[in-house]
Short mmCIF file of C-alpha atoms and ligand atoms in Angstrom, two decimals:
data_model
loop_
_atom_site.label_atom_id
_atom_site.label_comp_id
_atom_site.label_asym_id
_atom_site.label_seq_id
_atom_site.Cartn_x
_atom_site.Cartn_y
_atom_site.Cartn_z
CA MET A 13 34.59 -56.58 60.46
CA LYS A 14 36.94 -57.39 57.75
CA LEU A 15 39.30 -60.34 58.05
CA TRP A 16 42.21 -57.77 58.12
CA GLY A 17 40.19 -55.09 60.21
CA GLY A 18 42.36 -55.30 63.19
CA ARG A 19 44.35 -52.09 62.76
CA PHE A 20 41.40 -50.11 61.62
CA SER A 21 39.08 -47.85 63.69
CA LYS A 22 36.36 -47.36 60.89
CA GLU A 23 34.47 -49.40 58.52
CA THR A 24 35.61 -49.02 54.87
CA ASP A 25 33.28 -46.52 53.09
CA SER A 26 30.86 -48.50 50.67
CA LEU A 27 32.22 -46.80 47.63
CA VAL A 28 35.56 -48.07 48.41
CA ASP A 29 34.13 -51.72 49.05
CA ASP A 30 32.57 -51.52 45.53
CA PHE A 31 35.61 -50.16 44.02
CA ASN A 32 38.00 -52.49 45.58
CA SER A 33 36.08 -55.71 45.35
CA SER A 34 36.86 -58.20 42.73
CA ILE A 35 34.38 -60.84 43.54
CA ARG A 36 32.15 -60.20 40.68
CA PHE A 37 34.79 -61.26 38.48
CA ASP A 38 37.07 -63.67 40.45
CA ALA A 39 34.43 -65.89 41.76
CA ARG A 40 34.85 -67.85 38.72
CA MET A 41 38.18 -69.21 40.42
CA TYR A 42 36.32 -70.66 43.38
CA ARG A 43 37.30 -74.22 42.39
CA GLN A 44 41.13 -73.31 41.87
CA ASP A 45 41.00 -71.33 45.12
CA ILE A 46 39.67 -74.30 47.20
CA GLU A 47 42.04 -76.79 45.44
CA GLY A 48 44.89 -74.59 46.25
CA SER A 49 43.65 -74.31 49.95
CA ILE A 50 43.14 -77.95 50.26
CA ALA A 51 46.69 -78.51 49.32
CA HIS A 52 48.08 -75.81 51.46
CA ALA A 53 46.03 -77.10 54.66
CA THR A 54 47.21 -80.62 53.94
CA MET A 55 50.71 -79.75 54.01
CA LEU A 56 50.29 -77.56 56.95
CA GLY A 57 49.08 -80.66 58.72
CA LYS A 58 51.87 -82.93 57.46
CA GLN A 59 54.35 -80.45 58.50
CA GLU A 60 52.87 -80.12 61.96
CA ILE A 61 52.72 -76.33 61.45
CA ILE A 62 48.82 -76.79 62.46
CA PRO A 63 47.42 -79.78 64.32
CA TYR A 64 47.00 -82.52 61.82
CA GLU A 65 43.41 -83.08 62.97
CA ASN A 66 42.59 -79.52 62.35
CA SER A 67 43.92 -79.84 58.76
CA VAL A 68 41.79 -82.77 58.17
CA LEU A 69 38.67 -80.74 59.33
CA ILE A 70 39.63 -77.64 57.22
CA VAL A 71 40.09 -79.97 54.21
CA LYS A 72 36.64 -81.68 54.91
CA THR A 73 34.83 -78.35 55.29
CA LEU A 74 36.48 -76.86 52.22
CA ASN A 75 35.20 -79.75 50.07
CA GLU A 76 31.60 -79.23 51.64
CA ILE A 77 31.80 -75.42 50.70
CA LEU A 78 32.92 -76.54 47.05
CA ALA A 79 29.95 -78.75 46.95
CA ASP A 80 27.57 -76.04 48.06
CA ILE A 81 29.01 -73.48 45.84
CA GLU A 82 28.39 -75.77 42.86
CA ASP A 83 24.81 -76.46 44.11
CA GLY A 84 24.22 -72.76 43.94
CA LYS A 85 23.72 -72.57 47.73
CA VAL A 86 26.49 -69.89 48.30
CA GLU A 87 26.12 -66.45 47.84
CA PHE A 88 29.46 -64.28 47.79
CA SER A 89 29.58 -60.91 49.29
CA VAL A 90 31.21 -57.71 47.98
CA ASP A 91 32.08 -57.11 51.59
CA ALA A 92 34.39 -59.94 51.77
CA GLU A 93 36.29 -58.39 48.59
CA ASP A 94 37.27 -61.33 46.57
CA ILE A 95 37.06 -65.15 46.24
CA HIS A 96 40.04 -65.82 48.56
CA MET A 97 38.41 -63.89 51.53
CA ASN A 98 34.85 -65.08 50.54
CA ILE A 99 35.84 -68.65 50.95
CA GLU A 100 38.08 -68.21 54.19
CA LYS A 101 35.10 -66.33 55.70
CA LEU A 102 32.85 -69.28 55.00
CA LEU A 103 35.25 -71.58 56.34
CA ILE A 104 35.42 -69.56 59.57
CA GLU A 105 31.79 -69.25 59.86
CA ARG A 106 31.50 -73.10 59.62
CA ILE A 107 34.38 -74.15 61.92
CA GLY A 108 35.44 -71.16 63.73
CA ASP A 109 38.97 -70.93 65.20
CA VAL A 110 40.20 -74.02 63.21
CA GLY A 111 39.22 -72.28 60.13
CA LYS A 112 41.46 -69.26 60.93
CA GLN A 113 44.51 -71.48 60.84
CA LEU A 114 44.22 -72.04 57.21
CA HIS A 115 45.90 -68.67 56.16
CA THR A 116 49.15 -69.76 58.16
CA GLY A 117 52.23 -69.06 56.21
CA ARG A 118 50.26 -67.81 53.05
CA SER A 119 49.35 -64.42 51.80
CA ARG A 120 46.70 -63.65 49.33
CA ASN A 121 49.46 -62.43 47.08
CA ASP A 122 50.80 -65.97 46.60
CA GLN A 123 47.25 -67.41 46.78
CA VAL A 124 45.88 -65.11 44.00
CA ALA A 125 48.97 -65.93 41.70
CA LEU A 126 48.34 -69.57 42.42
CA ASP A 127 44.53 -69.53 41.73
CA LEU A 128 45.21 -67.82 38.25
CA ARG A 129 47.93 -70.11 37.21
CA LEU A 130 45.68 -73.20 37.99
CA TYR A 131 42.70 -71.44 36.28
CA LEU A 132 44.62 -70.65 33.18
CA ARG A 133 46.21 -74.08 33.04
CA GLU A 134 42.70 -75.50 32.59
CA GLN A 135 41.72 -73.00 30.05
CA CYS A 136 44.72 -73.59 27.93
CA ASP A 137 43.78 -77.49 27.97
CA GLU A 138 40.16 -76.66 26.91
CA ILE A 139 41.22 -74.22 24.16
CA CYS A 140 43.80 -76.69 22.89
CA ASP A 141 40.75 -79.24 22.56
CA MET A 142 38.90 -76.59 20.48
CA LEU A 143 41.78 -75.83 18.38
CA MET A 144 42.08 -79.68 17.68
CA GLU A 145 38.49 -79.82 16.79
CA LEU A 146 39.00 -76.85 14.28
CA THR A 147 42.04 -78.60 12.70
CA LYS A 148 40.13 -81.83 12.26
CA THR A 149 37.36 -80.00 10.50
CA LEU A 150 39.96 -78.27 8.15
CA LYS A 151 41.59 -81.62 7.54
CA ALA A 152 38.16 -83.31 6.73
CA LEU A 153 37.14 -80.28 4.49
CA ALA A 154 40.52 -80.28 2.75
CA SER A 155 40.21 -84.22 2.04
CA LYS A 156 36.66 -83.90 0.76
CA ASN A 157 37.74 -81.20 -1.66
CA ILE A 158 41.15 -82.44 -2.37
CA SER A 159 41.34 -81.54 -6.21
CA VAL A 160 39.33 -78.28 -6.27
CA ILE A 161 41.17 -75.76 -7.95
CA MET A 162 41.04 -71.94 -6.94
CA PRO A 163 42.88 -68.92 -7.84
CA GLY A 164 45.55 -68.07 -5.32
CA TYR A 165 46.03 -64.47 -4.67
CA THR A 166 48.71 -61.82 -3.79
CA HIS A 167 47.73 -58.22 -3.24
CA LEU A 168 44.20 -59.79 -3.76
CA GLN A 169 45.07 -59.88 -7.28
CA LYS A 170 44.66 -63.50 -8.94
CA ALA A 171 48.23 -64.89 -9.04
CA GLN A 172 48.57 -68.51 -9.58
CA PRO A 173 46.18 -71.55 -9.32
CA ILE A 174 46.25 -73.57 -6.05
CA LEU A 175 44.27 -76.34 -4.58
CA PHE A 176 41.47 -75.00 -2.37
CA SER A 177 42.62 -77.92 0.20
CA HIS A 178 46.14 -76.48 0.13
CA HIS A 179 44.53 -72.99 1.12
CA LEU A 180 42.84 -74.70 3.92
CA LEU A 181 45.90 -76.36 5.13
CA ALA A 182 47.51 -73.20 5.38
CA TYR A 183 45.26 -72.50 8.05
CA LEU A 184 45.81 -75.94 9.72
CA GLU A 185 49.46 -75.19 9.85
CA MET A 186 48.74 -71.59 11.73
CA TYR A 187 46.54 -73.35 14.16
CA LYS A 188 48.75 -76.10 14.76
CA ARG A 189 51.36 -73.71 15.92
CA ASP A 190 48.82 -72.07 18.04
CA VAL A 191 48.24 -75.24 19.75
CA SER A 192 52.14 -75.63 20.51
CA ARG A 193 52.17 -72.04 21.75
CA LEU A 194 49.47 -72.94 24.26
CA ARG A 195 51.30 -76.05 25.28
CA GLU A 196 54.44 -74.20 25.99
CA CYS A 197 52.63 -71.36 27.74
CA ARG A 198 50.84 -73.82 30.00
CA GLU A 199 54.11 -75.58 30.83
CA ARG A 200 55.66 -72.14 31.96
CA LEU A 201 52.76 -71.23 34.00
CA ASN A 202 52.34 -74.70 35.63
CA ILE A 203 54.59 -73.52 38.56
CA SER A 204 53.65 -73.03 42.25
CA PRO A 205 54.15 -69.68 43.71
CA LEU A 206 52.68 -70.77 47.09
CA GLY A 207 55.27 -70.15 49.83
CA SER A 208 56.28 -66.80 48.31
CA GLY A 209 54.10 -65.32 50.95
CA ALA A 210 53.18 -61.64 50.67
CA LEU A 211 56.68 -61.11 49.00
CA ALA A 212 59.58 -62.26 50.88
CA GLY A 213 58.83 -65.81 51.64
CA THR A 214 57.67 -67.24 54.91
CA THR A 215 59.15 -68.12 58.37
CA TYR A 216 57.11 -71.56 58.62
CA PRO A 217 58.81 -74.64 57.35
CA LEU A 218 56.55 -75.23 54.49
CA ASP A 219 56.96 -77.96 51.98
CA ARG A 220 56.37 -76.08 48.71
CA GLU A 221 57.23 -79.02 46.46
CA TYR A 222 54.74 -81.18 48.18
CA VAL A 223 52.04 -78.55 47.72
CA ALA A 224 53.09 -78.58 43.95
CA GLU A 225 52.90 -82.04 43.69
CA MET A 226 49.36 -82.28 45.11
CA LEU A 227 48.57 -79.68 42.46
CA ASN A 228 49.95 -81.41 39.61
CA MET A 229 52.43 -78.57 39.06
CA ASP A 230 55.73 -79.14 37.53
CA GLY A 231 57.74 -77.02 40.20
CA VAL A 232 57.96 -73.98 42.54
CA THR A 233 58.83 -70.43 41.45
CA VAL A 234 62.48 -69.77 42.74
CA ASN A 235 62.12 -66.27 43.86
CA SER A 236 59.37 -65.12 46.05
CA LEU A 237 59.12 -61.53 44.69
CA ASP A 238 58.96 -62.86 41.11
CA GLY A 239 56.31 -65.69 42.45
CA VAL A 240 53.93 -63.05 43.74
CA SER A 241 54.27 -60.09 41.22
CA ASP A 242 54.68 -61.24 37.80
CA ARG A 243 51.83 -61.70 35.48
CA ASP A 244 53.80 -62.68 32.33
CA PHE A 245 51.82 -65.83 32.22
CA ALA A 246 48.68 -64.19 31.91
CA ILE A 247 50.12 -61.73 29.27
CA GLU A 248 51.40 -64.77 27.44
CA VAL A 249 47.95 -66.23 27.44
CA CYS A 250 46.42 -63.07 26.12
CA PHE A 251 49.13 -63.13 23.44
CA VAL A 252 48.21 -66.62 22.33
CA MET A 253 44.66 -65.78 22.34
CA SER A 254 45.50 -62.75 20.22
CA VAL A 255 47.40 -64.87 17.65
CA ILE A 256 44.37 -67.42 17.53
CA MET A 257 41.99 -64.60 16.94
CA MET A 258 44.36 -63.05 14.20
CA HIS A 259 44.41 -66.15 12.36
CA THR A 260 40.73 -66.68 12.66
CA SER A 261 40.15 -63.17 11.58
CA ARG A 262 42.14 -63.69 8.51
CA PHE A 263 40.17 -66.88 7.70
CA ALA A 264 37.03 -65.00 8.55
CA GLU A 265 37.88 -62.25 6.13
CA GLU A 266 38.40 -64.78 3.36
CA ILE A 267 35.05 -66.58 4.07
CA ILE A 268 33.15 -63.02 4.00
CA LEU A 269 34.73 -62.38 0.48
CA TRP A 270 34.09 -66.00 -0.81
CA SER A 271 30.78 -65.87 0.19
CA SER A 272 29.96 -62.63 -1.56
CA ASN A 273 27.96 -62.75 -5.11
CA GLU A 274 31.36 -61.55 -6.46
CA PHE A 275 33.19 -64.46 -5.62
CA GLY A 276 30.59 -67.24 -4.84
CA PHE A 277 33.25 -69.52 -3.98
CA VAL A 278 31.38 -70.90 -0.83
CA GLU A 279 27.86 -70.59 0.49
CA LEU A 280 27.20 -70.72 4.17
CA ASP A 281 24.49 -72.87 5.54
CA ASP A 282 21.31 -71.22 6.59
CA ALA A 283 21.87 -72.18 10.25
CA PHE A 284 25.11 -70.24 10.24
CA SER A 285 23.83 -67.11 8.31
CA THR A 286 21.65 -64.18 8.94
CA GLY A 287 19.15 -62.15 7.26
CA SER A 288 18.47 -58.38 7.07
CA SER A 289 15.50 -56.52 8.67
CA ILE A 290 14.88 -54.53 5.39
CA MET A 291 16.44 -56.31 2.49
CA PRO A 292 14.70 -59.69 1.89
CA GLN A 293 17.36 -61.02 -0.53
CA LYS A 294 20.25 -60.73 2.01
CA LYS A 295 22.09 -63.71 3.73
CA ASN A 296 24.79 -62.26 5.66
CA PRO A 297 28.17 -64.06 7.07
CA ASP A 298 27.65 -62.62 10.54
CA VAL A 299 29.45 -65.41 12.17
CA ALA A 300 32.60 -64.74 10.19
CA GLU A 301 32.35 -61.02 10.68
CA LEU A 302 31.88 -61.31 14.45
CA ALA A 303 34.89 -63.54 14.63
CA ARG A 304 36.68 -60.81 12.71
CA GLY A 305 35.36 -58.09 14.86
CA LYS A 306 36.01 -59.74 18.20
CA THR A 307 39.63 -60.04 17.41
CA GLY A 308 39.95 -56.39 18.36
CA ARG A 309 38.77 -56.74 21.97
CA VAL A 310 41.21 -59.72 22.39
CA TYR A 311 44.16 -57.40 21.20
CA GLY A 312 42.71 -54.69 23.67
CA ASP A 313 42.88 -57.28 26.52
CA LEU A 314 46.53 -58.04 25.58
CA ILE A 315 47.44 -54.29 25.50
CA ALA A 316 45.57 -53.49 28.61
CA LEU A 317 47.21 -56.12 30.64
CA LEU A 318 50.94 -55.09 29.36
CA THR A 319 49.94 -51.38 30.29
CA VAL A 320 48.73 -52.36 33.80
CA MET A 321 51.91 -54.10 34.43
CA LYS A 322 54.54 -51.67 32.79
CA GLY A 323 54.84 -49.29 35.64
CA LEU A 324 54.49 -51.53 38.67
CA PRO A 325 57.51 -51.58 41.27
CA LEU A 326 57.98 -55.12 42.70
CA ALA A 327 56.29 -56.71 44.33
CA TYR A 328 52.40 -57.00 44.56
CA ASN A 329 50.26 -53.96 43.63
CA LYS A 330 46.57 -53.76 43.81
CA ASP A 331 46.73 -52.71 40.07
CA MET A 332 47.41 -56.36 39.45
CA GLN A 333 43.81 -57.14 40.25
CA GLU A 334 42.96 -55.60 36.85
CA ASP A 335 44.86 -58.81 35.29
CA LYS A 336 41.64 -60.99 35.54
CA GLU A 337 38.89 -59.35 33.52
CA GLN A 338 41.37 -58.85 30.78
CA VAL A 339 42.60 -62.50 30.45
CA PHE A 340 39.13 -63.88 31.27
CA ASP A 341 37.76 -61.90 28.66
CA ALA A 342 40.33 -62.97 25.88
CA ILE A 343 39.65 -66.55 27.01
CA ASP A 344 35.90 -66.21 26.87
CA THR A 345 36.11 -64.52 23.43
CA VAL A 346 38.24 -67.20 22.00
CA LYS A 347 36.11 -69.85 23.68
CA MET A 348 32.97 -68.46 22.27
CA THR A 349 34.37 -67.99 18.65
CA LEU A 350 36.16 -71.38 17.93
CA PRO A 351 33.19 -73.82 18.22
CA VAL A 352 30.84 -71.61 16.13
CA PHE A 353 33.54 -70.91 13.64
CA THR A 354 34.31 -74.58 13.40
CA LYS A 355 30.76 -75.60 12.83
CA MET A 356 30.34 -72.74 10.25
CA LEU A 357 33.32 -74.06 8.22
CA ASP A 358 31.83 -77.70 8.87
CA THR A 359 28.43 -76.94 7.22
CA MET A 360 29.60 -74.55 4.40
CA THR A 361 29.13 -75.69 0.75
CA VAL A 362 32.02 -75.46 -1.58
CA ASN A 363 31.23 -74.28 -5.06
CA SER A 364 34.06 -75.82 -7.02
CA GLU A 365 32.77 -74.65 -10.32
CA LYS A 366 33.00 -71.07 -9.34
CA MET A 367 36.47 -71.50 -8.09
CA ARG A 368 37.66 -73.33 -11.09
CA SER A 369 36.07 -70.54 -13.47
CA ALA A 370 37.75 -67.84 -11.52
CA ALA A 371 41.11 -69.67 -11.66
CA LEU A 372 40.57 -69.75 -15.46
CA LYS A 373 40.22 -66.10 -15.68
CA GLY A 374 43.00 -63.57 -14.75
CA PHE A 375 45.79 -65.16 -16.32
CA THR A 376 46.64 -67.24 -13.21
CA ASN A 377 48.71 -69.44 -15.65
CA ALA A 378 51.10 -66.81 -16.96
CA THR A 379 53.98 -67.86 -14.84
CA ASP A 380 53.74 -71.35 -16.29
CA ALA A 381 53.52 -70.03 -19.77
CA ALA A 382 56.75 -68.18 -19.03
CA ASP A 383 58.28 -71.47 -17.38
CA TYR A 384 57.25 -73.30 -20.63
CA LEU A 385 59.45 -70.78 -22.64
CA VAL A 386 62.42 -71.20 -20.02
CA LYS A 387 62.13 -74.97 -20.56
CA LYS A 388 62.57 -74.43 -24.20
CA GLY A 389 65.68 -72.52 -23.61
CA MET A 390 64.70 -69.02 -23.36
CA PRO A 391 66.17 -66.84 -20.38
CA PHE A 392 63.52 -66.21 -17.73
CA ARG A 393 63.59 -62.34 -18.10
CA ASP A 394 62.90 -62.69 -21.74
CA ALA A 395 60.27 -65.16 -21.19
CA HIS A 396 58.59 -62.94 -18.74
CA LYS A 397 58.61 -60.17 -21.34
CA VAL A 398 57.07 -62.26 -24.01
CA ILE A 399 54.26 -63.33 -21.89
CA GLY A 400 53.66 -59.78 -20.55
CA GLU A 401 53.14 -59.02 -24.21
CA ILE A 402 50.90 -62.12 -24.75
CA VAL A 403 48.82 -60.82 -21.42
CA ALA A 404 48.38 -57.49 -22.97
CA TYR A 405 47.40 -58.96 -26.41
CA CYS A 406 44.95 -61.16 -24.70
CA ILE A 407 43.45 -58.34 -22.64
CA LYS A 408 42.91 -56.42 -25.85
CA ASN A 409 41.26 -59.29 -27.59
CA ASN A 410 39.25 -60.32 -24.61
CA LYS A 411 40.74 -63.99 -24.39
CA ALA A 412 42.52 -66.21 -22.05
CA ILE A 413 46.22 -67.45 -22.86
CA GLU A 414 45.07 -71.03 -23.68
CA GLU A 415 42.36 -69.51 -26.09
CA MET A 416 45.11 -68.37 -28.39
CA SER A 417 45.68 -70.15 -31.59
CA ILE A 418 49.01 -71.87 -32.28
CA GLY A 419 49.57 -69.21 -34.98
CA GLU A 420 49.01 -66.44 -32.37
CA PHE A 421 51.45 -68.05 -29.98
CA LYS A 422 54.21 -68.36 -32.72
CA SER A 423 53.78 -64.74 -33.63
CA PHE A 424 55.24 -64.07 -30.30
CA SER A 425 57.76 -66.57 -30.25
CA GLU A 426 58.85 -69.60 -32.34
CA LEU A 427 59.54 -71.61 -29.34
CA PHE A 428 55.99 -72.29 -28.99
CA GLU A 429 54.58 -75.79 -29.91
CA ASN A 430 51.35 -77.70 -29.49
CA ASP A 431 52.22 -78.82 -26.12
CA ILE A 432 51.74 -75.20 -24.66
CA TYR A 433 48.23 -75.94 -24.29
CA GLU A 434 48.82 -78.68 -21.69
CA ALA A 435 51.64 -76.70 -20.21
CA VAL A 436 49.13 -73.87 -19.24
CA SER A 437 46.33 -76.11 -18.07
CA LEU A 438 45.19 -75.53 -14.52
CA GLU A 439 45.86 -79.19 -13.47
CA ASN A 440 49.38 -78.89 -14.88
CA CYS A 441 50.01 -75.38 -13.11
CA VAL A 442 48.94 -77.10 -9.80
CA ASP A 443 50.68 -80.43 -10.13
CA LEU A 444 54.11 -79.22 -11.33
CA ARG A 445 54.46 -77.35 -8.12
CA ASP A 446 55.63 -80.61 -6.61
CA VAL A 447 58.16 -78.89 -4.38
CA THR A 448 57.81 -79.80 -0.45
CA GLY A 449 55.17 -77.60 0.73
CA GLY A 450 53.94 -76.83 -2.80
CA THR A 451 50.29 -76.90 -4.04
CA ALA A 452 50.69 -80.15 -6.23
CA THR A 453 48.25 -82.63 -5.33
CA ASN A 454 51.04 -84.92 -4.67
CA GLN A 455 52.16 -82.62 -1.84
CA VAL A 456 48.76 -81.87 -0.51
CA LYS A 457 48.28 -85.36 0.03
CA GLN A 458 51.35 -85.66 1.95
CA GLN A 459 50.51 -82.67 4.09
CA LEU A 460 47.17 -84.23 4.85
N1 LIG B 27 42.01 -59.70 44.65
C1 LIG B 27 43.29 -59.37 44.81
C2 LIG B 27 43.93 -59.62 43.45
O1 LIG B 27 43.26 -60.06 42.48
C3 LIG B 27 43.77 -60.61 45.68
C4 LIG B 27 45.25 -60.09 46.11
C5 LIG B 27 45.16 -59.21 47.12
N2 LIG B 27 46.20 -58.79 47.78
C6 LIG B 27 46.48 -57.79 48.70
N3 LIG B 27 47.46 -57.53 49.24
N4 LIG B 27 45.49 -56.85 48.65
O2 LIG B 27 44.93 -59.13 43.11
#
């Protein structure tokens, strides 16, 4: 018979058991469920809601169940529906009537909300650590290649020369914000809903704050309906996972482009590349492609969860059981992606020559040539036009701006002098951008 079977005259259909059960995906919260139950039972004993010695026995047995699960000695049953009732059932099997006192003043509704919060709290911490590893790798890669110049792009057209290190540090900034998003999200979810009961609170004199303290949580929810029925914290986690994947996917896209023969800016290590079953020459950036591809499923998780929640009346509805697979999938995907992506970056070879020669082509110094004329007294709009004409001339004559003779320069404007060559050198283009946040070596060193 089910733990809730009292008012029923029939067993549930096995189709319903399968459909209704969440044990196949919520079993992963066994530790948090037991942790929550231990705190709840301890508080019940302290408040004399149940006899103190019973609370001690419950806690002791819960610890034994935890050890048995970790030793692989426990098999969960679909029949017991979810992790909460599986563990309660085990407890009752082991200590009988005393075990039946655990659920006093508690509902699965506040229990599941607590477990998920505890689980996600831990996951936020783990993912923060992974992001920190990634930022460390980016920092090391940037330091090692501090003065490598590459073309910077807008519209994927060559725009202005930049330091490769500056480009890498742009991602470091994004990931730093992801870390802070995760920390804020953790702070909001680290609140205990226990005591909300099924929806309206409970008639027992629970000490909710004591439970929260035992669980290292920062407070208790202030509205019982909200405590059991909101899942914005899980949605927020999915959102942060989506942003992390979005950042990673953009980066992945660049790695894919850069490792192509056309760019040749980087070469991925053999251990982080794959071959083709038919084309012997191929070396494919599968890791970066999968990082990009898996972003889709994480967005899907976010949208699915938002959609599950959008029409639900207060308070708990069984629809909300659908929260877990989504948020778990988002987390699992990020946790699978970040370490391999980090190592792929760490082992990649940077081809500074290719980057430099790409920056030398495509008139990336045209803005600087215009700025040169401005410094000599020409209004910017006029300078823009003169350099535009020079670019057209160079395209026609198949040369770079710096390959023109001083005579050719002067035929466009008398303001040109011999110092134009230095003014349009790549180093100059980079190092003159010495504004806070600019690509000048000086600034990048400060960023680092
Ligand atoms: N497995 C359920 C879930 O994940 C636990 C809460 C069940 N509550 C209920 N009233 N049926 O949401």
